[in-house]
């Protein structure tokens, strides 16, 4: 998972006008059934934002960072539209007023989106906000890639597993990672296999980089070693670029190496 920034985002004015008109209808609806009819009847509107949302994430799922092993893309509502389910199964009213709010939309692979469904618990003691409330007051259990702090809670291992970052020891943050892995299906076997392959590829490139660097330091006139250093470094930098698939796995691989010189590559990508 990488941070997805909405900073500077520009949504088509016609889309915003259409979404605004639907919000007026939702506010005027007689009840939940009528609101559900409006929402279901206009799902094509948020679906039409899929190309724009994919462009923001370099054609990757916002939760898994996968491009082609997490099924087809859904436009997912981070806060569910019609109902929201707690950890204990209690069902609350959904965030219907955010049905056509572009800032509530995420790109998610179909595998993860189906698993999540309407599951959206909040931290115990947090007040669930209504139509006139401010959802920024809530503390959701599920990680959100648009919250720049949330992706830092996630780390990866050489075998493709998703784990809490080494610095995470707070019980609430550990629970957030654990439930997000389950509810976004981030332990999907094909996804784990692809992470394992990315880690192995990155590790191989790192080993070559450090070996060639050692050869060059021993013999500064060794042009073959110098070229090897540049080539291996280029490969590592390609793997940690924002548009690279599973780039956060490659970054975790570098951090796990324990090599200060290898970690310098993170600053130059």
mmCIF file with all atom_site columns, N, CA and C in Angstrom, residues 155-186:
data_model
loop_
_atom_site.group_PDB
_atom_site.id
_atom_site.type_symbol
_atom_site.label_atom_id
_atom_site.label_alt_id
_atom_site.label_comp_id
_atom_site.label_asym_id
_atom_site.label_entity_id
_atom_site.label_seq_id
_atom_site.pdbx_PDB_ins_code
_atom_site.Cartn_x
_atom_site.Cartn_y
_atom_site.Cartn_z
_atom_site.occupancy
_atom_site.B_iso_or_equiv
_atom_site.pdbx_formal_charge
_atom_site.auth_seq_id
_atom_site.auth_comp_id
_atom_site.auth_asym_id
_atom_site.auth_atom_id
_atom_site.pdbx_PDB_model_num
ATOM 1  N N  . UNK A 1 155 ? 3.973   -3.509  6.367  1.00 0.00 ? 155 UNK A N  1
ATOM 2  C CA . UNK A 1 155 ? 5.274   -3.968  5.911  1.00 0.00 ? 155 UNK A CA 1
ATOM 3  C C  . UNK A 1 155 ? 5.094   -5.329  5.235  1.00 0.00 ? 155 UNK A C  1
ATOM 4  N N  . UNK A 1 156 ? 6.162   -5.858  4.665  1.00 0.00 ? 156 UNK A N  1
ATOM 5  C CA . UNK A 1 156 ? 6.081   -7.133  3.931  1.00 0.00 ? 156 UNK A CA 1
ATOM 6  C C  . UNK A 1 156 ? 7.270   -8.016  4.279  1.00 0.00 ? 156 UNK A C  1
ATOM 7  N N  . UNK A 1 157 ? 7.101   -9.312  4.083  1.00 0.00 ? 157 UNK A N  1
ATOM 8  C CA . UNK A 1 157 ? 8.176   -10.265 4.341  1.00 0.00 ? 157 UNK A CA 1
ATOM 9  C C  . UNK A 1 157 ? 8.597   -10.926 3.035  1.00 0.00 ? 157 UNK A C  1
ATOM 10 N N  . UNK A 1 158 ? 9.701   -11.658 3.081  1.00 0.00 ? 158 UNK A N  1
ATOM 11 C CA . UNK A 1 158 ? 10.266  -12.277 1.883  1.00 0.00 ? 158 UNK A CA 1
ATOM 12 C C  . UNK A 1 158 ? 9.326   -13.301 1.254  1.00 0.00 ? 158 UNK A C  1
ATOM 13 N N  . UNK A 1 159 ? 8.390   -13.846 2.059  1.00 0.00 ? 159 UNK A N  1
ATOM 14 C CA . UNK A 1 159 ? 7.481   -14.860 1.526  1.00 0.00 ? 159 UNK A CA 1
ATOM 15 C C  . UNK A 1 159 ? 6.144   -14.279 1.068  1.00 0.00 ? 159 UNK A C  1
ATOM 16 N N  . UNK A 1 160 ? 6.083   -12.953 0.951  1.00 0.00 ? 160 UNK A N  1
ATOM 17 C CA . UNK A 1 160 ? 4.891   -12.317 0.390  1.00 0.00 ? 160 UNK A CA 1
ATOM 18 C C  . UNK A 1 160 ? 3.815   -11.947 1.390  1.00 0.00 ? 160 UNK A C  1
ATOM 19 N N  . UNK A 1 161 ? 4.054   -12.168 2.660  1.00 0.00 ? 161 UNK A N  1
ATOM 20 C CA . UNK A 1 161 ? 3.040   -11.859 3.663  1.00 0.00 ? 161 UNK A CA 1
ATOM 21 C C  . UNK A 1 161 ? 3.008   -10.368 3.988  1.00 0.00 ? 161 UNK A C  1
ATOM 22 N N  . UNK A 1 162 ? 1.817   -9.905  4.396  1.00 0.00 ? 162 UNK A N  1
ATOM 23 C CA . UNK A 1 162 ? 1.653   -8.525  4.872  1.00 0.00 ? 162 UNK A CA 1
ATOM 24 C C  . UNK A 1 162 ? 1.691   -8.553  6.394  1.00 0.00 ? 162 UNK A C  1
ATOM 25 N N  . UNK A 1 163 ? 2.527   -7.728  6.993  1.00 0.00 ? 163 UNK A N  1
ATOM 26 C CA . UNK A 1 163 ? 2.683   -7.689  8.449  1.00 0.00 ? 163 UNK A CA 1
ATOM 27 C C  . UNK A 1 163 ? 2.722   -6.235  8.903  1.00 0.00 ? 163 UNK A C  1
ATOM 28 N N  . UNK A 1 164 ? 2.550   -5.994  10.199 1.00 0.00 ? 164 UNK A N  1
ATOM 29 C CA . UNK A 1 164 ? 2.707   -4.619  10.696 1.00 0.00 ? 164 UNK A CA 1
ATOM 30 C C  . UNK A 1 164 ? 4.154   -4.157  10.520 1.00 0.00 ? 164 UNK A C  1
ATOM 31 N N  . UNK A 1 165 ? 4.349   -2.879  10.298 1.00 0.00 ? 165 UNK A N  1
ATOM 32 C CA . UNK A 1 165 ? 5.697   -2.327  10.200 1.00 0.00 ? 165 UNK A CA 1
ATOM 33 C C  . UNK A 1 165 ? 6.444   -2.581  11.507 1.00 0.00 ? 165 UNK A C  1
ATOM 34 N N  . UNK A 1 166 ? 7.763   -2.734  11.437 1.00 0.00 ? 166 UNK A N  1
ATOM 35 C CA . UNK A 1 166 ? 8.546   -3.051  12.640 1.00 0.00 ? 166 UNK A CA 1
ATOM 36 C C  . UNK A 1 166 ? 8.339   -2.086  13.800 1.00 0.00 ? 166 UNK A C  1
ATOM 37 N N  . UNK A 1 167 ? 8.034   -0.832  13.494 1.00 0.00 ? 167 UNK A N  1
ATOM 38 C CA . UNK A 1 167 ? 7.893   0.158   14.565 1.00 0.00 ? 167 UNK A CA 1
ATOM 39 C C  . UNK A 1 167 ? 6.518   0.141   15.213 1.00 0.00 ? 167 UNK A C  1
ATOM 40 N N  . UNK A 1 168 ? 5.578   -0.629  14.684 1.00 0.00 ? 168 UNK A N  1
ATOM 41 C CA . UNK A 1 168 ? 4.199   -0.613  15.179 1.00 0.00 ? 168 UNK A CA 1
ATOM 42 C C  . UNK A 1 168 ? 4.061   -1.549  16.376 1.00 0.00 ? 168 UNK A C  1
ATOM 43 N N  . UNK A 1 169 ? 3.729   -0.980  17.537 1.00 0.00 ? 169 UNK A N  1
ATOM 44 C CA . UNK A 1 169 ? 3.502   -1.812  18.723 1.00 0.00 ? 169 UNK A CA 1
ATOM 45 C C  . UNK A 1 169 ? 2.227   -1.407  19.466 1.00 0.00 ? 169 UNK A C  1
ATOM 46 N N  . UNK A 1 170 ? 1.519   -0.424  18.939 1.00 0.00 ? 170 UNK A N  1
ATOM 47 C CA . UNK A 1 170 ? 0.262   0.015   19.542 1.00 0.00 ? 170 UNK A CA 1
ATOM 48 C C  . UNK A 1 170 ? -0.842  -0.977  19.208 1.00 0.00 ? 170 UNK A C  1
ATOM 49 N N  . UNK A 1 171 ? -1.638  -1.365  20.197 1.00 0.00 ? 171 UNK A N  1
ATOM 50 C CA . UNK A 1 171 ? -2.665  -2.398  20.014 1.00 0.00 ? 171 UNK A CA 1
ATOM 51 C C  . UNK A 1 171 ? -3.685  -2.015  18.947 1.00 0.00 ? 171 UNK A C  1
ATOM 52 N N  . UNK A 1 172 ? -4.102  -0.746  18.931 1.00 0.00 ? 172 UNK A N  1
ATOM 53 C CA . UNK A 1 172 ? -5.084  -0.292  17.954 1.00 0.00 ? 172 UNK A CA 1
ATOM 54 C C  . UNK A 1 172 ? -4.517  -0.350  16.537 1.00 0.00 ? 172 UNK A C  1
ATOM 55 N N  . UNK A 1 173 ? -3.281  0.085   16.365 1.00 0.00 ? 173 UNK A N  1
ATOM 56 C CA . UNK A 1 173 ? -2.662  0.058   15.044 1.00 0.00 ? 173 UNK A CA 1
ATOM 57 C C  . UNK A 1 173 ? -2.435  -1.383  14.574 1.00 0.00 ? 173 UNK A C  1
ATOM 58 N N  . UNK A 1 174 ? -2.055  -2.259  15.495 1.00 0.00 ? 174 UNK A N  1
ATOM 59 C CA . UNK A 1 174 ? -1.881  -3.670  15.138 1.00 0.00 ? 174 UNK A CA 1
ATOM 60 C C  . UNK A 1 174 ? -3.202  -4.277  14.692 1.00 0.00 ? 174 UNK A C  1
ATOM 61 N N  . UNK A 1 175 ? -4.275  -3.913  15.367 1.00 0.00 ? 175 UNK A N  1
ATOM 62 C CA . UNK A 1 175 ? -5.598  -4.415  14.990 1.00 0.00 ? 175 UNK A CA 1
ATOM 63 C C  . UNK A 1 175 ? -6.006  -3.874  13.619 1.00 0.00 ? 175 UNK A C  1
ATOM 64 N N  . UNK A 1 176 ? -5.690  -2.635  13.359 1.00 0.00 ? 176 UNK A N  1
ATOM 65 C CA . UNK A 1 176 ? -6.030  -2.037  12.068 1.00 0.00 ? 176 UNK A CA 1
ATOM 66 C C  . UNK A 1 176 ? -5.349  -2.796  10.921 1.00 0.00 ? 176 UNK A C  1
ATOM 67 N N  . UNK A 1 177 ? -4.068  -3.110  11.108 1.00 0.00 ? 177 UNK A N  1
ATOM 68 C CA . UNK A 1 177 ? -3.343  -3.852  10.068 1.00 0.00 ? 177 UNK A CA 1
ATOM 69 C C  . UNK A 1 177 ? -3.947  -5.236  9.899  1.00 0.00 ? 177 UNK A C  1
ATOM 70 N N  . UNK A 1 178 ? -4.160  -5.938  11.001 1.00 0.00 ? 178 UNK A N  1
ATOM 71 C CA . UNK A 1 178 ? -4.681  -7.304  10.945 1.00 0.00 ? 178 UNK A CA 1
ATOM 72 C C  . UNK A 1 178 ? -6.041  -7.362  10.254 1.00 0.00 ? 178 UNK A C  1
ATOM 73 N N  . UNK A 1 179 ? -6.960  -6.485  10.655 1.00 0.00 ? 179 UNK A N  1
ATOM 74 C CA . UNK A 1 179 ? -8.305  -6.497  10.063 1.00 0.00 ? 179 UNK A CA 1
ATOM 75 C C  . UNK A 1 179 ? -8.269  -6.050  8.604  1.00 0.00 ? 179 UNK A C  1
ATOM 76 N N  . UNK A 1 180 ? -7.377  -5.133  8.267  1.00 0.00 ? 180 UNK A N  1
ATOM 77 C CA . UNK A 1 180 ? -7.292  -4.672  6.881  1.00 0.00 ? 180 UNK A CA 1
ATOM 78 C C  . UNK A 1 180 ? -6.762  -5.779  5.974  1.00 0.00 ? 180 UNK A C  1
ATOM 79 N N  . UNK A 1 181 ? -5.805  -6.560  6.458  1.00 0.00 ? 181 UNK A N  1
ATOM 80 C CA . UNK A 1 181 ? -5.312  -7.699  5.680  1.00 0.00 ? 181 UNK A CA 1
ATOM 81 C C  . UNK A 1 181 ? -6.456  -8.663  5.396  1.00 0.00 ? 181 UNK A C  1
ATOM 82 N N  . UNK A 1 182 ? -7.282  -8.914  6.410  1.00 0.00 ? 182 UNK A N  1
ATOM 83 C CA . UNK A 1 182 ? -8.407  -9.841  6.246  1.00 0.00 ? 182 UNK A CA 1
ATOM 84 C C  . UNK A 1 182 ? -9.485  -9.262  5.345  1.00 0.00 ? 182 UNK A C  1
ATOM 85 N N  . UNK A 1 183 ? -9.893  -8.039  5.609  1.00 0.00 ? 183 UNK A N  1
ATOM 86 C CA . UNK A 1 183 ? -11.055 -7.469  4.916  1.00 0.00 ? 183 UNK A CA 1
ATOM 87 C C  . UNK A 1 183 ? -10.753 -6.993  3.508  1.00 0.00 ? 183 UNK A C  1
ATOM 88 N N  . UNK A 1 184 ? -9.506  -6.651  3.219  1.00 0.00 ? 184 UNK A N  1
ATOM 89 C CA . UNK A 1 184 ? -9.129  -6.308  1.853  1.00 0.00 ? 184 UNK A CA 1
ATOM 90 C C  . UNK A 1 184 ? -8.551  -7.530  1.118  1.00 0.00 ? 184 UNK A C  1
ATOM 91 N N  . UNK A 1 185 ? -8.534  -8.667  1.813  1.00 0.00 ? 185 UNK A N  1
ATOM 92 C CA . UNK A 1 185 ? -8.028  -9.926  1.244  1.00 0.00 ? 185 UNK A CA 1
ATOM 93 C C  . UNK A 1 185 ? -6.585  -9.756  0.732  1.00 0.00 ? 185 UNK A C  1
ATOM 94 N N  . UNK A 1 186 ? -5.776  -9.090  1.532  1.00 0.00 ? 186 UNK A N  1
ATOM 95 C CA . UNK A 1 186 ? -4.393  -8.853  1.136  1.00 0.00 ? 186 UNK A CA 1
ATOM 96 C C  . UNK A 1 186 ? -3.522  -10.097 1.294  1.00 0.00 ? 186 UNK A C  1
#
